[in-house]
Amino acid sequence: MQTMKLSVIIPVYRTEATLDRCMESVLGQTFGDMEVILVDDGSPDLCPALCDDWAGRDARVRVIHQLNGGLSQARNAGLDVAQGEWVTFVDSDDHLERDTYAQVMAVADGADMVEFPLWRFYGSQRQQRVSWTVADYTDMGLYWLQARGYEHCYAWNKVFRRELFQGVRFPAGRVFEDVATLPLLLAKARRVRMTDKGLYYYCDNPKGITAQATGHELEQLLEAHLGVVSKWLDDRYYMHVANIQLDVCRLTGQEPRLPRRRVSPLAAGLTMAERLKAIVINIFGMKALCHLNRTIRNH
């Protein structure tokens, strides 16, 4: 039997207001060789019934009903049954441009992961279109640093060869699970392709984790990045992680865990605030910067 080309995994939890829009955008794709796996993560609203209704309307749709375990477990449940040569993810409060998968899959041959553009925080005053120059990377460190993969390491604006997930799953019970998982997939990838085709609409959610993260949750984000800085690091990425460290110290009162590094205040891509922070780190260290930041932000 011929292998299906693409598995689309959609975790569903408390999104009855947006699920139909999401499904219409996925099933309306001009790329037809795909299956859609809806994972009802114990949603207490009308989502379980909506999922079953979509499965009854389109033979490409399968539904998994499970007890609530969080986003990672829902994605993992989809991965466990996915049959496609490629796999991708969609959040059920988001949607896609109609030709996205056709355009992305058309350039997928020879790559292990293809990343496509997105609208970030779509529908809000801070919405931002994120795109890039078309490029291939066989050095994953260059992808992470030069293409700044760490700034857009979402699972849903990418298609992955499913074999990358052999032995890799999203970490259950953690937030910012994409940041923890993508480096593991990159470690197995031979070629990452960035295309300017396709478009994912990441809709603004003021109640989402990125908007309301606690100190403990940001600690998990920091932990994910600390696992990478020993392998891939430059001044700009260091300051990206330093900003997370500052928030963790401010919200938890803990001592900084990010190792001290001398950062060039003139490094390309740094904001003025980051240049000033770099100067403080170079002279006084990360601990002093955390104390200064906590004093300023808490008053």
Coordinates of C-alpha atoms in Angstrom, one line a residue:
M1 CA 0.0 0.0 0.0
Q2 CA 1.3 3.4 -0.9
T3 CA 2.4 5.6 2.0
M4 CA 0.2 8.6 2.8
K5 CA 2.1 11.8 2.3
L6 CA 1.1 14.0 5.2
S7 CA -0.4 13.5 8.7
V8 CA -1.9 16.6 10.2
I9 CA -2.2 16.4 14.0
I10 CA -4.6 18.8 15.8
P11 CA -4.8 18.7 19.6
V12 CA -8.3 19.9 20.7
Y13 CA -9.1 21.4 24.1
R14 CA -11.7 24.1 24.9
T15 CA -11.7 25.5 21.4
E16 CA -15.3 25.0 20.4
A17 CA -15.5 28.6 19.1
T18 CA -12.6 28.2 16.7
L19 CA -12.4 24.4 15.8
D20 CA -14.7 24.7 12.8
R21 CA -12.6 27.5 11.3
C22 CA -9.5 25.5 11.9
M23 CA -10.9 22.4 10.3
E24 CA -12.2 24.3 7.3
S25 CA -8.8 25.7 6.6
V26 CA -7.1 22.3 6.9
L27 CA -9.6 20.2 4.9
G28 CA -9.9 23.0 2.4
Q29 CA -6.2 22.7 1.5
T30 CA -5.5 22.1 -2.1
F31 CA -3.1 19.3 -1.1
G32 CA -5.2 16.2 -0.8
D33 CA -2.8 13.4 0.1
M34 CA -3.2 13.7 3.8
E35 CA -4.9 12.4 7.0
V36 CA -6.2 14.6 9.8
I37 CA -5.9 13.3 13.3
L38 CA -8.0 15.2 15.8
V39 CA -7.0 14.5 19.4
D40 CA -9.7 15.4 21.9
D41 CA -7.7 16.0 25.0
G42 CA -10.6 15.5 27.4
S43 CA -12.2 18.8 26.4
P44 CA -15.2 19.6 28.7
D45 CA -17.1 21.6 26.1
L46 CA -18.7 20.7 22.8
C47 CA -15.3 19.9 21.2
P48 CA -15.7 16.0 21.5
A49 CA -19.0 16.1 19.6
L50 CA -17.6 18.6 17.0
C51 CA -14.6 16.3 16.4
D52 CA -16.9 13.3 15.8
D53 CA -19.0 15.4 13.5
W54 CA -16.0 16.3 11.3
A55 CA -14.9 12.6 11.2
G56 CA -18.4 11.7 10.0
R57 CA -18.2 14.4 7.2
D58 CA -14.7 13.6 5.8
A59 CA -13.1 10.2 5.6
R60 CA -9.7 11.7 6.0
V61 CA -10.4 12.6 9.6
R62 CA -9.7 10.3 12.5
V63 CA -10.6 11.2 16.1
I64 CA -8.8 10.1 19.3
H65 CA -10.7 10.8 22.6
Q66 CA -8.5 10.7 25.7
L67 CA -8.3 12.0 29.3
N68 CA -6.9 15.5 29.6
G69 CA -3.1 15.2 29.6
G70 CA -2.0 18.5 28.1
L71 CA -0.7 19.6 24.7
S72 CA 2.4 17.4 24.6
Q73 CA 0.5 14.2 25.4
A74 CA -2.2 15.1 22.8
R75 CA 0.5 15.6 20.1
N76 CA 2.2 12.4 21.1
A77 CA -1.0 10.5 20.9
G78 CA -1.3 11.7 17.3
L79 CA 2.3 10.8 16.5
D80 CA 1.6 7.3 17.8
V81 CA -1.0 6.6 15.2
A82 CA 0.2 8.8 12.3
Q83 CA 0.7 7.0 9.0
G84 CA 2.1 9.8 6.8
E85 CA 5.6 10.0 5.5
W86 CA 5.5 13.6 6.7
V87 CA 3.9 15.0 9.8
T88 CA 2.8 18.5 10.9
F89 CA 0.8 20.1 13.7
V90 CA -2.0 22.7 13.9
D91 CA -3.4 24.3 17.1
S92 CA -7.2 24.2 17.0
D93 CA -7.5 27.9 17.6
D94 CA -5.3 28.7 14.5
H95 CA -5.7 28.3 10.8
L96 CA -3.8 28.2 7.5
E97 CA -3.8 29.8 4.1
R98 CA -5.5 27.6 1.5
D99 CA -2.5 26.6 -0.6
T100 CA 0.0 26.2 2.2
Y101 CA 0.5 22.4 2.3
A102 CA 0.6 22.1 -1.5
Q103 CA 3.2 24.8 -1.7
V104 CA 5.3 23.5 1.2
M105 CA 5.2 19.8 0.1
A106 CA 6.2 20.8 -3.4
V107 CA 9.6 21.9 -2.1
A108 CA 10.0 19.2 0.6
D109 CA 12.0 16.6 -1.4
G110 CA 15.5 16.3 -0.2
A111 CA 14.8 18.0 3.2
D112 CA 14.0 16.5 6.6
M113 CA 12.1 19.6 7.8
V114 CA 10.6 22.5 5.9
E115 CA 9.7 25.8 7.7
F116 CA 7.1 28.2 6.3
P117 CA 6.0 31.8 7.1
L118 CA 3.5 32.8 9.8
W119 CA 1.4 35.5 11.2
R120 CA 2.3 35.8 14.9
F121 CA -0.4 37.0 17.3
Y122 CA -2.8 37.4 14.4
G123 CA -5.8 39.5 15.1
S124 CA -4.2 41.7 17.7
Q125 CA -2.4 45.1 17.7
R126 CA 0.9 43.2 18.0
Q127 CA 0.4 40.9 15.0
Q128 CA 3.6 40.4 13.0
R129 CA 4.2 38.6 9.8
V130 CA 7.3 36.4 10.1
S131 CA 9.1 35.4 6.9
W132 CA 12.7 34.8 5.7
T133 CA 14.9 34.4 2.8
V134 CA 14.6 31.0 1.1
A135 CA 17.5 28.9 2.3
D136 CA 18.8 25.4 3.0
Y137 CA 20.8 24.4 6.1
T138 CA 22.8 21.3 6.5
D139 CA 24.6 22.7 9.6
M140 CA 21.9 22.8 12.3
G141 CA 23.9 25.2 14.4
L142 CA 23.8 27.8 11.5
Y143 CA 20.0 27.3 11.3
W144 CA 19.6 27.9 15.0
L145 CA 21.9 30.9 15.2
Q146 CA 22.1 32.5 11.7
A147 CA 18.4 31.9 10.8
R148 CA 17.5 32.5 14.5
G149 CA 15.5 29.3 14.6
Y150 CA 15.2 29.8 18.4
E151 CA 12.9 32.8 17.8
H152 CA 10.4 30.7 15.8
C153 CA 10.8 27.1 17.0
Y154 CA 7.1 26.4 16.8
A155 CA 5.9 22.9 15.8
W156 CA 3.0 24.2 13.6
N157 CA 4.8 26.2 10.9
K158 CA 6.9 23.2 9.8
V159 CA 6.5 19.9 8.2
F160 CA 8.8 17.1 9.4
R161 CA 9.7 13.7 8.1
R162 CA 7.9 11.4 10.5
E163 CA 11.1 9.3 11.0
L164 CA 12.6 12.3 12.9
F165 CA 10.2 11.4 15.7
Q166 CA 11.5 7.9 16.1
G167 CA 12.6 8.0 19.8
V168 CA 11.5 11.6 20.2
R169 CA 8.3 12.8 21.8
F170 CA 7.1 16.1 23.2
P171 CA 7.8 16.3 27.0
A172 CA 4.6 15.6 29.0
G173 CA 3.6 18.0 31.7
R174 CA 5.8 20.8 30.5
V175 CA 5.1 24.1 28.8
F176 CA 7.1 25.6 26.0
E177 CA 7.4 22.1 24.7
D178 CA 8.4 23.1 21.2
V179 CA 11.6 24.7 22.4
A180 CA 12.5 21.5 24.2
T181 CA 11.7 19.3 21.3
L182 CA 13.0 21.1 18.2
P183 CA 16.7 20.7 19.1
L184 CA 16.2 17.0 19.5
L185 CA 14.7 16.8 16.0
L186 CA 17.5 19.0 14.5
A187 CA 20.0 16.6 16.0
K188 CA 18.6 13.9 13.7
A189 CA 18.0 16.1 10.6
R190 CA 20.4 16.4 7.7
R191 CA 18.8 19.3 5.9
V192 CA 16.4 22.0 7.0
R193 CA 14.7 24.1 4.2
M194 CA 13.2 27.5 4.8
T195 CA 10.6 28.5 2.2
D196 CA 8.7 31.8 1.6
K197 CA 5.6 29.8 0.5
G198 CA 2.6 29.0 2.7
L199 CA 1.2 30.9 5.7
Y200 CA 0.2 29.9 9.2
Y201 CA -2.1 32.1 11.2
Y202 CA -1.1 31.9 14.9
C203 CA -4.0 33.7 16.4
D204 CA -3.6 35.9 19.5
N205 CA -4.6 34.4 22.8
P206 CA -4.2 36.8 25.7
K207 CA -4.9 33.9 28.1
G208 CA -2.3 31.7 26.5
I209 CA 0.9 30.5 28.2
T210 CA 3.2 32.9 26.4
A211 CA 1.1 35.8 27.6
Q212 CA 0.6 34.6 31.2
A213 CA 3.6 32.5 31.9
T214 CA 4.6 32.2 35.6
G215 CA 8.1 32.1 36.9
H216 CA 8.0 28.3 37.2
E217 CA 6.8 28.0 33.6
L218 CA 9.5 30.4 32.4
E219 CA 12.0 28.2 34.3
Q220 CA 11.0 25.4 31.9
L221 CA 11.7 27.6 28.9
L222 CA 15.1 28.6 30.4
E223 CA 15.9 24.9 31.0
A224 CA 15.2 24.1 27.4
H225 CA 17.6 26.8 26.2
L226 CA 20.3 25.9 28.7
G227 CA 20.3 22.5 27.1
V228 CA 21.3 24.2 23.8
V229 CA 23.7 26.9 24.7
S230 CA 26.5 24.4 25.4
K231 CA 26.3 23.3 21.7
W232 CA 25.2 26.4 19.7
L233 CA 25.9 29.9 21.0
D234 CA 26.6 33.4 19.7
D235 CA 26.2 36.8 21.3
R236 CA 22.7 37.4 20.0
Y237 CA 21.4 34.0 21.2
Y238 CA 23.1 34.5 24.5
M239 CA 21.2 37.8 25.1
H240 CA 18.0 36.1 24.0
V241 CA 18.5 33.5 26.8
A242 CA 19.7 36.2 29.2
N243 CA 16.4 38.0 28.8
I244 CA 14.6 34.8 29.8
Q245 CA 17.0 34.4 32.7
L246 CA 16.2 37.9 33.9
D247 CA 12.4 37.2 34.0
V248 CA 13.0 33.9 35.9
C249 CA 15.2 35.6 38.5
R250 CA 12.6 38.4 38.9
L251 CA 9.6 36.1 39.3
T252 CA 11.2 33.4 41.4
G253 CA 14.0 35.1 43.3
Q254 CA 16.4 32.4 42.3
E255 CA 20.0 32.9 41.4
P256 CA 20.9 32.9 37.7
R257 CA 21.8 29.6 36.0
L258 CA 23.0 31.0 32.7
P259 CA 26.8 30.9 32.7
R260 CA 28.6 34.2 32.4
R261 CA 29.9 35.1 29.0
R262 CA 31.6 38.2 27.6
V263 CA 29.2 39.7 25.1
S264 CA 30.1 42.3 22.5
P265 CA 27.8 45.3 23.0
L266 CA 28.3 46.0 19.2
A267 CA 27.2 42.5 18.1
A268 CA 24.8 42.6 15.2
G269 CA 21.1 42.4 15.9
L270 CA 21.1 43.5 19.5
T271 CA 18.6 46.0 20.7
M272 CA 19.8 49.1 22.6
A273 CA 18.5 47.6 25.8
E274 CA 20.4 44.4 25.1
R275 CA 23.6 46.4 24.4
L276 CA 23.3 48.0 27.8
K277 CA 22.6 44.7 29.5
A278 CA 25.7 43.2 27.8
I279 CA 27.8 46.0 29.3
V280 CA 26.5 45.3 32.8
I281 CA 27.1 41.5 32.3
N282 CA 30.7 42.2 31.1
I283 CA 31.6 44.4 34.0
F284 CA 29.5 43.1 36.9
G285 CA 28.2 39.7 35.9
M286 CA 24.8 38.1 35.3
K287 CA 23.9 38.0 39.0
A288 CA 24.3 41.8 39.3
L289 CA 22.2 42.3 36.2
C290 CA 19.4 40.1 37.7
H291 CA 19.5 42.0 40.9
L292 CA 19.4 45.4 39.1
N293 CA 16.5 44.2 36.9
R294 CA 14.5 42.9 39.9
T295 CA 15.0 46.2 41.7
I296 CA 13.9 48.3 38.7
R297 CA 10.9 46.0 37.6
N298 CA 9.5 45.5 41.1
H299 CA 9.4 49.3 41.9

